[in-house]
Amino acid sequence: MAGIEAREAVENWGLTTTKASFIEEAVQNGQLYIDQPYELYSDANHEAWRGLYSRMLPRWRQYANPHFLAGIDNLCLDATRVPRLDDVNRFLSPLTGFKAKPVSGYVPAFLFFDRLRNREFPTTITIRDARRLDYLPEPDIFHDIAGHVPMHTDKAFAETLVRFGACAHTAAELVGSVKDETERVHRLTNIFKGMARFFWFTVEFGLMRGEGGLKAYGSGLLSSYGELAHSIESPEVQRYPIQMEWVVNQYFEIDKYQPLLFVVDSFDHLFDLVGQLDRWMRAGRLDNVAPGEPEMSEQDVKSFLEAAVEHPDGSGLYSAAAR
Ligand SMILES: [Fe+2]
């Protein structure tokens, strides 16, 4: 009896955020990279996708940048059902080499950036509760597949992500060469802050100036019904041309609409900025950024420090993950 009830509970919740026993088991078993068990999605899960997609579509047409809109078309996403990642990848990979890879939860920072460098995007497979479409305690498949992945169909944007992933290797090598442990962690947490802020204000919440005026390309905006319009229309939002000095020193809060956003001219501009970020890192300009969010978890610190190891032939440090 208990077994039947348990099975019904699984069937009822399907792959709902924070309620999926399939995910809980994967986490308990230490499986970060998983399959997408498509048959586990419940009717309510598909309904959530349908509801999210149908109300976003007119807003995307109004506020999303044209590269994103082309991406939505190129991916041939089904508006009515949660997408299969294999189907998404069939359309995505030939364009830029990127693939969406299912994960069970949070990917430690270095590993996440290293995946990007390898043109893989760690993708959440759970979806928010159909009754609370606006409430999003953590990323879900709508944020990842409908917010991020359409951008990965664009060549210039994809190259930018790969270059950003390479910055994580630069960071691991730089901090790995610091002998004093306290100093090493100090430098790492500062560099990480700078990188995470840059990622936040571009990949997650970036705006771009184009022919049709200001448009969103950040996935946090593109997957939020309320904030997408707010980011473009609201007089309360400060919008400034992006400046490296500012971005890497600017803290942010994740649980409210962003009051400050930065604007790029193009993805070539963004690509150049990632190059500048790498140069600043090497020049020590991220070693003491302004305090504040985001903080770096122990798991994130460990992921970077484990990546930088002494080469066995004594030729110096290199990034282990680059092997
Ligand atoms: Fe995201």
PDB file of C-alpha atoms and ligand atoms in Angstrom:
ATOM      1  CA  MET A   1       0.000   0.000   0.000  1.00  0.00           C
ATOM      2  CA  ALA A   2       2.763   2.362   0.990  1.00  0.00           C
ATOM      3  CA  GLY A   3       4.483   1.507  -2.299  1.00  0.00           C
ATOM      4  CA  ILE A   4       1.409   2.408  -4.336  1.00  0.00           C
ATOM      5  CA  GLU A   5       0.991   5.695  -2.473  1.00  0.00           C
ATOM      6  CA  ALA A   6       4.640   6.499  -2.994  1.00  0.00           C
ATOM      7  CA  ARG A   7       4.332   5.768  -6.696  1.00  0.00           C
ATOM      8  CA  GLU A   8       1.250   7.974  -6.973  1.00  0.00           C
ATOM      9  CA  ALA A   9       3.108  10.766  -5.238  1.00  0.00           C
ATOM     10  CA  VAL A  10       5.887  10.480  -7.824  1.00  0.00           C
ATOM     11  CA  GLU A  11       3.361  10.500 -10.659  1.00  0.00           C
ATOM     12  CA  ASN A  12       1.526  13.485  -9.260  1.00  0.00           C
ATOM     13  CA  TRP A  13       4.530  15.717  -8.830  1.00  0.00           C
ATOM     14  CA  GLY A  14       6.335  14.450 -11.910  1.00  0.00           C
ATOM     15  CA  LEU A  15       9.401  16.621 -12.409  1.00  0.00           C
ATOM     16  CA  THR A  16       8.240  19.660 -10.461  1.00  0.00           C
ATOM     17  CA  THR A  17      10.912  21.941  -8.952  1.00  0.00           C
ATOM     18  CA  THR A  18      11.961  20.811  -5.439  1.00  0.00           C
ATOM     19  CA  LYS A  19       9.381  17.977  -5.501  1.00  0.00           C
ATOM     20  CA  ALA A  20      10.895  15.466  -7.911  1.00  0.00           C
ATOM     21  CA  SER A  21      12.008  12.265  -6.210  1.00  0.00           C
ATOM     22  CA  PHE A  22      13.980  11.312  -9.332  1.00  0.00           C
ATOM     23  CA  ILE A  23      16.166  14.377  -8.762  1.00  0.00           C
ATOM     24  CA  GLU A  24      16.445  13.773  -5.011  1.00  0.00           C
ATOM     25  CA  GLU A  25      17.697  10.253  -5.672  1.00  0.00           C
ATOM     26  CA  ALA A  26      20.211  11.457  -8.251  1.00  0.00           C
ATOM     27  CA  VAL A  27      21.564  14.028  -5.787  1.00  0.00           C
ATOM     28  CA  GLN A  28      21.770  11.413  -3.023  1.00  0.00           C
ATOM     29  CA  ASN A  29      23.671   9.108  -5.372  1.00  0.00           C
ATOM     30  CA  GLY A  30      26.085  11.900  -6.279  1.00  0.00           C
ATOM     31  CA  GLN A  31      24.945  11.978  -9.928  1.00  0.00           C
ATOM     32  CA  LEU A  32      25.349  15.480 -11.298  1.00  0.00           C
ATOM     33  CA  TYR A  33      24.978  14.598 -14.967  1.00  0.00           C
ATOM     34  CA  ILE A  34      21.796  12.658 -15.561  1.00  0.00           C
ATOM     35  CA  ASP A  35      19.335  11.643 -18.262  1.00  0.00           C
ATOM     36  CA  GLN A  36      16.082  13.410 -18.899  1.00  0.00           C
ATOM     37  CA  PRO A  37      13.449  10.787 -17.923  1.00  0.00           C
ATOM     38  CA  TYR A  38      10.838  12.284 -20.216  1.00  0.00           C
ATOM     39  CA  GLU A  39       8.074   9.856 -19.197  1.00  0.00           C
ATOM     40  CA  LEU A  40       8.147  11.294 -15.669  1.00  0.00           C
ATOM     41  CA  TYR A  41       6.760  14.677 -16.724  1.00  0.00           C
ATOM     42  CA  SER A  42       3.178  14.961 -15.484  1.00  0.00           C
ATOM     43  CA  ASP A  43       0.290  16.615 -17.285  1.00  0.00           C
ATOM     44  CA  ALA A  44       0.678  19.502 -14.850  1.00  0.00           C
ATOM     45  CA  ASN A  45       4.353  19.847 -15.876  1.00  0.00           C
ATOM     46  CA  HIS A  46       3.368  20.159 -19.548  1.00  0.00           C
ATOM     47  CA  GLU A  47       0.627  22.579 -18.569  1.00  0.00           C
ATOM     48  CA  ALA A  48       3.202  24.737 -16.785  1.00  0.00           C
ATOM     49  CA  TRP A  49       5.369  24.831 -19.922  1.00  0.00           C
ATOM     50  CA  ARG A  50       2.351  25.643 -22.098  1.00  0.00           C
ATOM     51  CA  GLY A  51       1.267  28.448 -19.774  1.00  0.00           C
ATOM     52  CA  LEU A  52       4.740  29.950 -19.531  1.00  0.00           C
ATOM     53  CA  TYR A  53       5.431  29.742 -23.253  1.00  0.00           C
ATOM     54  CA  SER A  54       2.120  31.137 -24.463  1.00  0.00           C
ATOM     55  CA  ARG A  55       2.220  34.212 -22.248  1.00  0.00           C
ATOM     56  CA  MET A  56       5.895  34.915 -23.017  1.00  0.00           C
ATOM     57  CA  LEU A  57       5.558  34.736 -26.802  1.00  0.00           C
ATOM     58  CA  PRO A  58       4.004  38.201 -27.353  1.00  0.00           C
ATOM     59  CA  ARG A  59       6.465  39.738 -24.880  1.00  0.00           C
ATOM     60  CA  TRP A  60       9.424  38.151 -26.648  1.00  0.00           C
ATOM     61  CA  ARG A  61       8.198  39.632 -29.931  1.00  0.00           C
ATOM     62  CA  GLN A  62       8.064  43.024 -28.295  1.00  0.00           C
ATOM     63  CA  TYR A  63      11.158  43.061 -26.053  1.00  0.00           C
ATOM     64  CA  ALA A  64      13.594  40.293 -27.068  1.00  0.00           C
ATOM     65  CA  ASN A  65      16.584  40.965 -29.281  1.00  0.00           C
ATOM     66  CA  PRO A  66      16.345  39.580 -32.856  1.00  0.00           C
ATOM     67  CA  HIS A  67      19.052  36.933 -32.258  1.00  0.00           C
ATOM     68  CA  PHE A  68      16.891  35.405 -29.540  1.00  0.00           C
ATOM     69  CA  LEU A  69      13.790  35.430 -31.747  1.00  0.00           C
ATOM     70  CA  ALA A  70      15.743  33.725 -34.529  1.00  0.00           C
ATOM     71  CA  GLY A  71      16.908  31.190 -31.933  1.00  0.00           C
ATOM     72  CA  ILE A  72      13.353  30.381 -30.878  1.00  0.00           C
ATOM     73  CA  ASP A  73      12.487  29.724 -34.532  1.00  0.00           C
ATOM     74  CA  ASN A  74      15.624  27.697 -35.185  1.00  0.00           C
ATOM     75  CA  LEU A  75      15.087  25.424 -32.180  1.00  0.00           C
ATOM     76  CA  CYS A  76      11.512  24.601 -33.289  1.00  0.00           C
ATOM     77  CA  LEU A  77      10.446  24.490 -29.630  1.00  0.00           C
ATOM     78  CA  ASP A  78       7.058  22.922 -29.011  1.00  0.00           C
ATOM     79  CA  ALA A  79       4.806  25.490 -27.342  1.00  0.00           C
ATOM     80  CA  THR A  80       2.608  22.820 -25.823  1.00  0.00           C
ATOM     81  CA  ARG A  81       4.960  20.335 -24.151  1.00  0.00           C
ATOM     82  CA  VAL A  82       8.165  20.358 -22.131  1.00  0.00           C
ATOM     83  CA  PRO A  83      10.937  19.919 -24.707  1.00  0.00           C
ATOM     84  CA  ARG A  84      13.113  16.845 -24.978  1.00  0.00           C
ATOM     85  CA  LEU A  85      16.735  17.931 -24.703  1.00  0.00           C
ATOM     86  CA  ASP A  86      17.700  15.486 -27.469  1.00  0.00           C
ATOM     87  CA  ASP A  87      15.308  17.277 -29.832  1.00  0.00           C
ATOM     88  CA  VAL A  88      16.647  20.685 -28.791  1.00  0.00           C
ATOM     89  CA  ASN A  89      20.217  19.518 -29.400  1.00  0.00           C
ATOM     90  CA  ARG A  90      19.363  18.157 -32.836  1.00  0.00           C
ATOM     91  CA  PHE A  91      18.595  21.702 -33.954  1.00  0.00           C
ATOM     92  CA  LEU A  92      21.137  23.487 -31.748  1.00  0.00           C
ATOM     93  CA  SER A  93      24.365  21.549 -32.277  1.00  0.00           C
ATOM     94  CA  PRO A  94      24.675  21.991 -36.058  1.00  0.00           C
ATOM     95  CA  LEU A  95      24.472  25.768 -35.585  1.00  0.00           C
ATOM     96  CA  THR A  96      27.144  26.415 -32.925  1.00  0.00           C
ATOM     97  CA  GLY A  97      28.246  23.062 -31.492  1.00  0.00           C
ATOM     98  CA  PHE A  98      26.457  23.795 -28.204  1.00  0.00           C
ATOM     99  CA  LYS A  99      24.459  21.101 -26.404  1.00  0.00           C
ATOM    100  CA  ALA A 100      22.071  21.262 -23.464  1.00  0.00           C
ATOM    101  CA  LYS A 101      23.186  18.626 -20.902  1.00  0.00           C
ATOM    102  CA  PRO A 102      20.755  17.578 -18.165  1.00  0.00           C
ATOM    103  CA  VAL A 103      21.941  18.044 -14.573  1.00  0.00           C
ATOM    104  CA  SER A 104      20.432  17.183 -11.198  1.00  0.00           C
ATOM    105  CA  GLY A 105      21.143  20.523  -9.561  1.00  0.00           C
ATOM    106  CA  TYR A 106      23.761  23.157  -8.857  1.00  0.00           C
ATOM    107  CA  VAL A 107      26.996  22.759 -10.783  1.00  0.00           C
ATOM    108  CA  PRO A 108      30.017  24.115  -8.860  1.00  0.00           C
ATOM    109  CA  ALA A 109      31.241  27.318 -10.478  1.00  0.00           C
ATOM    110  CA  PHE A 110      34.448  26.132 -12.133  1.00  0.00           C
ATOM    111  CA  LEU A 111      32.778  23.046 -13.554  1.00  0.00           C
ATOM    112  CA  PHE A 112      29.905  25.149 -14.874  1.00  0.00           C
ATOM    113  CA  PHE A 113      32.248  27.555 -16.669  1.00  0.00           C
ATOM    114  CA  ASP A 114      34.373  24.680 -17.935  1.00  0.00           C
ATOM    115  CA  ARG A 115      31.263  23.069 -19.448  1.00  0.00           C
ATOM    116  CA  LEU A 116      30.588  26.320 -21.321  1.00  0.00           C
ATOM    117  CA  ARG A 117      34.148  26.257 -22.638  1.00  0.00           C
ATOM    118  CA  ASN A 118      33.320  22.796 -24.010  1.00  0.00           C
ATOM    119  CA  ARG A 119      30.072  24.066 -25.539  1.00  0.00           C
ATOM    120  CA  GLU A 120      27.883  22.249 -23.062  1.00  0.00           C
ATOM    121  CA  PHE A 121      25.183  23.993 -21.105  1.00  0.00           C
ATOM    122  CA  PRO A 122      24.245  22.358 -17.765  1.00  0.00           C
ATOM    123  CA  THR A 123      20.458  22.302 -17.947  1.00  0.00           C
ATOM    124  CA  THR A 124      17.850  21.910 -15.243  1.00  0.00           C
ATOM    125  CA  ILE A 125      15.141  19.422 -16.240  1.00  0.00           C
ATOM    126  CA  THR A 126      12.549  20.191 -13.560  1.00  0.00           C
ATOM    127  CA  ILE A 127       9.815  22.783 -14.104  1.00  0.00           C
ATOM    128  CA  ARG A 128       8.055  25.144 -11.698  1.00  0.00           C
ATOM    129  CA  ASP A 129       4.655  24.375 -10.229  1.00  0.00           C
ATOM    130  CA  ALA A 130       1.901  25.097 -12.799  1.00  0.00           C
ATOM    131  CA  ARG A 131      -0.084  26.972 -10.128  1.00  0.00           C
ATOM    132  CA  ARG A 132       2.762  29.399  -9.373  1.00  0.00           C
ATOM    133  CA  LEU A 133       4.215  30.409 -12.694  1.00  0.00           C
ATOM    134  CA  ASP A 134       5.714  33.634 -11.369  1.00  0.00           C
ATOM    135  CA  TYR A 135       7.371  32.082  -8.371  1.00  0.00           C
ATOM    136  CA  LEU A 136      10.775  30.741  -9.251  1.00  0.00           C
ATOM    137  CA  PRO A 137      12.965  29.762  -6.310  1.00  0.00           C
ATOM    138  CA  GLU A 138      15.694  28.363  -8.583  1.00  0.00           C
ATOM    139  CA  PRO A 139      16.378  27.792 -12.285  1.00  0.00           C
ATOM    140  CA  ASP A 140      14.014  25.463 -14.100  1.00  0.00           C
ATOM    141  CA  ILE A 141      13.796  24.050 -17.607  1.00  0.00           C
ATOM    142  CA  PHE A 142      11.822  27.066 -18.811  1.00  0.00           C
ATOM    143  CA  HIS A 143      14.562  29.450 -17.667  1.00  0.00           C
ATOM    144  CA  ASP A 144      17.309  27.242 -19.102  1.00  0.00           C
ATOM    145  CA  ILE A 145      15.744  26.097 -22.393  1.00  0.00           C
ATOM    146  CA  ALA A 146      13.465  29.024 -23.260  1.00  0.00           C
ATOM    147  CA  GLY A 147      15.642  31.722 -21.621  1.00  0.00           C
ATOM    148  CA  HIS A 148      19.239  30.635 -22.294  1.00  0.00           C
ATOM    149  CA  VAL A 149      19.372  28.101 -25.113  1.00  0.00           C
ATOM    150  CA  PRO A 150      17.878  30.246 -27.925  1.00  0.00           C
ATOM    151  CA  MET A 151      20.890  32.560 -27.416  1.00  0.00           C
ATOM    152  CA  HIS A 152      23.231  29.598 -27.908  1.00  0.00           C
ATOM    153  CA  THR A 153      22.066  29.315 -31.538  1.00  0.00           C
ATOM    154  CA  ASP A 154      23.851  32.604 -32.285  1.00  0.00           C
ATOM    155  CA  LYS A 155      27.470  32.185 -33.367  1.00  0.00           C
ATOM    156  CA  ALA A 156      28.840  35.393 -31.836  1.00  0.00           C
ATOM    157  CA  PHE A 157      27.060  34.796 -28.548  1.00  0.00           C
ATOM    158  CA  ALA A 158      28.175  31.161 -28.440  1.00  0.00           C
ATOM    159  CA  GLU A 159      31.815  32.213 -28.953  1.00  0.00           C
ATOM    160  CA  THR A 160      31.410  34.719 -26.143  1.00  0.00           C
ATOM    161  CA  LEU A 161      30.269  31.980 -23.758  1.00  0.00           C
ATOM    162  CA  VAL A 162      33.176  29.749 -24.738  1.00  0.00           C
ATOM    163  CA  ARG A 163      35.584  32.621 -24.114  1.00  0.00           C
ATOM    164  CA  PHE A 164      33.968  33.285 -20.756  1.00  0.00           C
ATOM    165  CA  GLY A 165      34.451  29.626 -19.873  1.00  0.00           C
ATOM    166  CA  ALA A 166      38.136  29.998 -20.733  1.00  0.00           C
ATOM    167  CA  CYS A 167      38.346  32.876 -18.218  1.00  0.00           C
ATOM    168  CA  ALA A 168      37.637  30.362 -15.460  1.00  0.00           C
ATOM    169  CA  HIS A 169      40.809  28.521 -16.476  1.00  0.00           C
ATOM    170  CA  THR A 170      42.758  31.758 -16.338  1.00  0.00           C
ATOM    171  CA  ALA A 171      41.379  32.318 -12.828  1.00  0.00           C
ATOM    172  CA  ALA A 172      42.274  28.788 -11.674  1.00  0.00           C
ATOM    173  CA  GLU A 173      45.828  29.126 -12.996  1.00  0.00           C
ATOM    174  CA  LEU A 174      46.341  32.576 -11.484  1.00  0.00           C
ATOM    175  CA  VAL A 175      45.169  31.656  -7.999  1.00  0.00           C
ATOM    176  CA  GLY A 176      46.857  28.269  -8.147  1.00  0.00           C
ATOM    177  CA  SER A 177      50.218  30.042  -8.382  1.00  0.00           C
ATOM    178  CA  VAL A 178      49.662  31.923  -5.095  1.00  0.00           C
ATOM    179  CA  LYS A 179      51.622  30.123  -2.366  1.00  0.00           C
ATOM    180  CA  ASP A 180      49.944  31.606   0.733  1.00  0.00           C
ATOM    181  CA  GLU A 181      46.596  29.897   1.285  1.00  0.00           C
ATOM    182  CA  THR A 182      44.773  32.894   2.801  1.00  0.00           C
ATOM    183  CA  GLU A 183      45.941  35.104  -0.037  1.00  0.00           C
ATOM    184  CA  ARG A 184      44.987  32.435  -2.573  1.00  0.00           C
ATOM    185  CA  VAL A 185      41.394  32.254  -1.301  1.00  0.00           C
ATOM    186  CA  HIS A 186      41.192  36.062  -1.040  1.00  0.00           C
ATOM    187  CA  ARG A 187      42.212  36.446  -4.663  1.00  0.00           C
ATOM    188  CA  LEU A 188      39.943  33.667  -5.842  1.00  0.00           C
ATOM    189  CA  THR A 189      36.848  35.020  -4.101  1.00  0.00           C
ATOM    190  CA  ASN A 190      37.483  38.485  -5.529  1.00  0.00           C
ATOM    191  CA  ILE A 191      38.114  37.243  -9.066  1.00  0.00           C
ATOM    192  CA  PHE A 192      35.022  35.077  -8.774  1.00  0.00           C
ATOM    193  CA  LYS A 193      32.931  38.052  -7.635  1.00  0.00           C
ATOM    194  CA  GLY A 194      34.087  40.011 -10.660  1.00  0.00           C
ATOM    195  CA  MET A 195      33.355  37.133 -13.044  1.00  0.00           C
ATOM    196  CA  ALA A 196      29.968  36.344 -11.494  1.00  0.00           C
ATOM    197  CA  ARG A 197      28.927  39.998 -11.615  1.00  0.00           C
ATOM    198  CA  PHE A 198      29.958  40.240 -15.253  1.00  0.00           C
ATOM    199  CA  PHE A 199      27.964  37.074 -16.040  1.00  0.00           C
ATOM    200  CA  TRP A 200      24.951  38.393 -14.130  1.00  0.00           C
ATOM    201  CA  PHE A 201      24.846  41.780 -15.820  1.00  0.00           C
ATOM    202  CA  THR A 202      25.360  40.332 -19.317  1.00  0.00           C
ATOM    203  CA  VAL A 203      24.327  36.706 -19.863  1.00  0.00           C
ATOM    204  CA  GLU A 204      21.542  36.829 -17.260  1.00  0.00           C
ATOM    205  CA  PHE A 205      20.332  40.448 -17.328  1.00  0.00           C
ATOM    206  CA  GLY A 206      21.916  42.125 -20.325  1.00  0.00           C
ATOM    207  CA  LEU A 207      20.282  44.665 -22.624  1.00  0.00           C
ATOM    208  CA  MET A 208      21.399  45.450 -26.159  1.00  0.00           C
ATOM    209  CA  ARG A 209      20.908  48.583 -28.208  1.00  0.00           C
ATOM    210  CA  GLY A 210      19.711  47.870 -31.746  1.00  0.00           C
ATOM    211  CA  GLU A 211      17.693  49.223 -34.630  1.00  0.00           C
ATOM    212  CA  GLY A 212      14.402  48.736 -32.819  1.00  0.00           C
ATOM    213  CA  GLY A 213      15.690  50.404 -29.650  1.00  0.00           C
ATOM    214  CA  LEU A 214      16.627  48.633 -26.433  1.00  0.00           C
ATOM    215  CA  LYS A 215      16.078  44.874 -26.377  1.00  0.00           C
ATOM    216  CA  ALA A 216      16.813  42.161 -23.848  1.00  0.00           C
ATOM    217  CA  TYR A 217      19.325  39.358 -24.404  1.00  0.00           C
ATOM    218  CA  GLY A 218      19.796  38.294 -20.757  1.00  0.00           C
ATOM    219  CA  SER A 219      18.143  34.985 -19.925  1.00  0.00           C
ATOM    220  CA  GLY A 220      16.888  36.095 -16.513  1.00  0.00           C
ATOM    221  CA  LEU A 221      14.894  38.767 -18.319  1.00  0.00           C
ATOM    222  CA  LEU A 222      13.805  36.580 -21.212  1.00  0.00           C
ATOM    223  CA  SER A 223      12.342  33.936 -18.897  1.00  0.00           C
ATOM    224  CA  SER A 224      10.460  36.385 -16.648  1.00  0.00           C
ATOM    225  CA  TYR A 225       7.048  37.582 -17.791  1.00  0.00           C
ATOM    226  CA  GLY A 226       7.007  40.558 -15.429  1.00  0.00           C
ATOM    227  CA  GLU A 227      10.632  41.616 -15.472  1.00  0.00           C
ATOM    228  CA  LEU A 228      11.096  41.509 -19.251  1.00  0.00           C
ATOM    229  CA  ALA A 229       8.650  44.370 -19.794  1.00  0.00           C
ATOM    230  CA  HIS A 230       9.834  46.135 -16.631  1.00  0.00           C
ATOM    231  CA  SER A 231      13.468  46.067 -17.784  1.00  0.00           C
ATOM    232  CA  ILE A 232      12.650  47.954 -20.988  1.00  0.00           C
ATOM    233  CA  GLU A 233       9.701  50.131 -19.990  1.00  0.00           C
ATOM    234  CA  SER A 234      10.047  51.083 -16.333  1.00  0.00           C
ATOM    235  CA  PRO A 235      11.343  54.568 -15.493  1.00  0.00           C
ATOM    236  CA  GLU A 236      12.592  53.094 -12.211  1.00  0.00           C
ATOM    237  CA  VAL A 237      15.309  51.080 -13.936  1.00  0.00           C
ATOM    238  CA  GLN A 238      18.689  52.740 -14.466  1.00  0.00           C
ATOM    239  CA  ARG A 239      20.184  51.668 -17.802  1.00  0.00           C
ATOM    240  CA  TYR A 240      23.778  52.546 -18.650  1.00  0.00           C
ATOM    241  CA  PRO A 241      26.305  51.673 -21.337  1.00  0.00           C
ATOM    242  CA  ILE A 242      28.341  48.802 -19.945  1.00  0.00           C
ATOM    243  CA  GLN A 243      31.656  49.683 -18.299  1.00  0.00           C
ATOM    244  CA  MET A 244      33.996  47.056 -16.902  1.00  0.00           C
ATOM    245  CA  GLU A 245      35.035  49.235 -13.934  1.00  0.00           C
ATOM    246  CA  TRP A 246      31.456  49.444 -12.836  1.00  0.00           C
ATOM    247  CA  VAL A 247      30.169  45.953 -13.583  1.00  0.00           C
ATOM    248  CA  VAL A 248      32.844  44.023 -11.674  1.00  0.00           C
ATOM    249  CA  ASN A 249      32.365  46.225  -8.620  1.00  0.00           C
ATOM    250  CA  GLN A 250      28.571  46.292  -8.620  1.00  0.00           C
ATOM    251  CA  TYR A 251      26.745  43.996  -6.175  1.00  0.00           C
ATOM    252  CA  PHE A 252      23.307  42.662  -7.009  1.00  0.00           C
ATOM    253  CA  GLU A 253      20.309  41.071  -5.324  1.00  0.00           C
ATOM    254  CA  ILE A 254      18.694  38.049  -6.900  1.00  0.00           C
ATOM    255  CA  ASP A 255      15.225  38.168  -5.355  1.00  0.00           C
ATOM    256  CA  LYS A 256      13.874  41.392  -6.834  1.00  0.00           C
ATOM    257  CA  TYR A 257      13.560  43.125 -10.180  1.00  0.00           C
ATOM    258  CA  GLN A 258      16.941  44.535 -11.124  1.00  0.00           C
ATOM    259  CA  PRO A 259      17.057  48.306 -10.577  1.00  0.00           C
ATOM    260  CA  LEU A 260      20.263  48.723 -12.619  1.00  0.00           C
ATOM    261  CA  LEU A 261      21.018  47.211 -16.024  1.00  0.00           C
ATOM    262  CA  PHE A 262      23.879  47.551 -18.499  1.00  0.00           C
ATOM    263  CA  VAL A 263      23.667  47.901 -22.259  1.00  0.00           C
ATOM    264  CA  VAL A 264      25.982  46.438 -24.911  1.00  0.00           C
ATOM    265  CA  ASP A 265      26.130  47.466 -28.582  1.00  0.00           C
ATOM    266  CA  SER A 266      26.391  43.967 -30.074  1.00  0.00           C
ATOM    267  CA  PHE A 267      27.635  40.468 -29.336  1.00  0.00           C
ATOM    268  CA  ASP A 268      30.972  41.361 -30.923  1.00  0.00           C
ATOM    269  CA  HIS A 269      31.153  44.101 -28.293  1.00  0.00           C
ATOM    270  CA  LEU A 270      30.326  41.528 -25.593  1.00  0.00           C
ATOM    271  CA  PHE A 271      32.973  39.157 -26.946  1.00  0.00           C
ATOM    272  CA  ASP A 272      35.587  41.924 -26.710  1.00  0.00           C
ATOM    273  CA  LEU A 273      34.497  42.671 -23.158  1.00  0.00           C
ATOM    274  CA  VAL A 274      35.144  39.069 -22.127  1.00  0.00           C
ATOM    275  CA  GLY A 275      38.644  39.482 -23.543  1.00  0.00           C
ATOM    276  CA  GLN A 276      39.004  42.610 -21.433  1.00  0.00           C
ATOM    277  CA  LEU A 277      37.804  40.681 -18.382  1.00  0.00           C
ATOM    278  CA  ASP A 278      40.538  38.102 -18.970  1.00  0.00           C
ATOM    279  CA  ARG A 279      43.199  40.827 -19.328  1.00  0.00           C
ATOM    280  CA  TRP A 280      42.011  42.569 -16.166  1.00  0.00           C
ATOM    281  CA  MET A 281      42.198  39.285 -14.310  1.00  0.00           C
ATOM    282  CA  ARG A 282      45.790  38.682 -15.432  1.00  0.00           C
ATOM    283  CA  ALA A 283      46.727  42.269 -14.543  1.00  0.00           C
ATOM    284  CA  GLY A 284      45.409  41.805 -10.974  1.00  0.00           C
ATOM    285  CA  ARG A 285      42.551  44.248 -11.467  1.00  0.00           C
ATOM    286  CA  LEU A 286      39.986  41.813 -10.051  1.00  0.00           C
ATOM    287  CA  ASP A 287      42.030  40.951  -6.936  1.00  0.00           C
ATOM    288  CA  ASN A 288      40.235  43.516  -4.739  1.00  0.00           C
ATOM    289  CA  VAL A 289      36.796  44.261  -6.104  1.00  0.00           C
ATOM    290  CA  ALA A 290      34.099  46.011  -4.057  1.00  0.00           C
ATOM    291  CA  PRO A 291      32.592  43.806  -1.330  1.00  0.00           C
ATOM    292  CA  GLY A 292      29.033  42.502  -1.507  1.00  0.00           C
ATOM    293  CA  GLU A 293      27.101  39.909  -3.455  1.00  0.00           C
ATOM    294  CA  PRO A 294      27.637  37.366  -4.760  1.00  0.00           C
ATOM    295  CA  GLU A 295      29.370  35.354  -2.061  1.00  0.00           C
ATOM    296  CA  MET A 296      31.332  32.297  -3.075  1.00  0.00           C
ATOM    297  CA  SER A 297      30.334  28.962  -1.570  1.00  0.00           C
ATOM    298  CA  GLU A 298      32.889  26.467  -0.243  1.00  0.00           C
ATOM    299  CA  GLN A 299      31.886  24.154  -3.066  1.00  0.00           C
ATOM    300  CA  ASP A 300      32.685  26.859  -5.620  1.00  0.00           C
ATOM    301  CA  VAL A 301      36.068  27.620  -4.010  1.00  0.00           C
ATOM    302  CA  LYS A 302      36.956  23.937  -4.003  1.00  0.00           C
ATOM    303  CA  SER A 303      36.023  23.559  -7.660  1.00  0.00           C
ATOM    304  CA  PHE A 304      38.492  26.277  -8.683  1.00  0.00           C
ATOM    305  CA  LEU A 305      41.330  25.179  -6.407  1.00  0.00           C
ATOM    306  CA  GLU A 306      41.066  21.585  -7.576  1.00  0.00           C
ATOM    307  CA  ALA A 307      41.324  22.764 -11.175  1.00  0.00           C
ATOM    308  CA  ALA A 308      44.770  24.316 -10.739  1.00  0.00           C
ATOM    309  CA  VAL A 309      47.428  21.686 -10.155  1.00  0.00           C
ATOM    310  CA  GLU A 310      51.206  21.562 -10.350  1.00  0.00           C
ATOM    311  CA  HIS A 311      52.331  20.003 -13.609  1.00  0.00           C
ATOM    312  CA  PRO A 312      54.216  16.734 -12.953  1.00  0.00           C
ATOM    313  CA  ASP A 313      57.209  17.832 -15.044  1.00  0.00           C
ATOM    314  CA  GLY A 314      57.675  20.943 -12.899  1.00  0.00           C
ATOM    315  CA  SER A 315      56.869  23.330 -15.746  1.00  0.00           C
ATOM    316  CA  GLY A 316      54.389  25.242 -13.602  1.00  0.00           C
ATOM    317  CA  LEU A 317      50.698  25.354 -13.057  1.00  0.00           C
ATOM    318  CA  TYR A 318      48.138  24.382 -15.545  1.00  0.00           C
ATOM    319  CA  SER A 319      44.450  23.842 -15.453  1.00  0.00           C
ATOM    320  CA  ALA A 320      43.650  20.189 -14.762  1.00  0.00           C
ATOM    321  CA  ALA A 321      40.385  20.308 -16.625  1.00  0.00           C
ATOM    322  CA  ALA A 322      42.197  21.375 -19.808  1.00  0.00           C
ATOM    323  CA  ARG A 323      43.834  17.925 -20.149  1.00  0.00           C
TER     324      ARG A 323
HETATM  325 FE    FE B   1      20.445  31.482 -15.870  1.00  0.00          FE
END
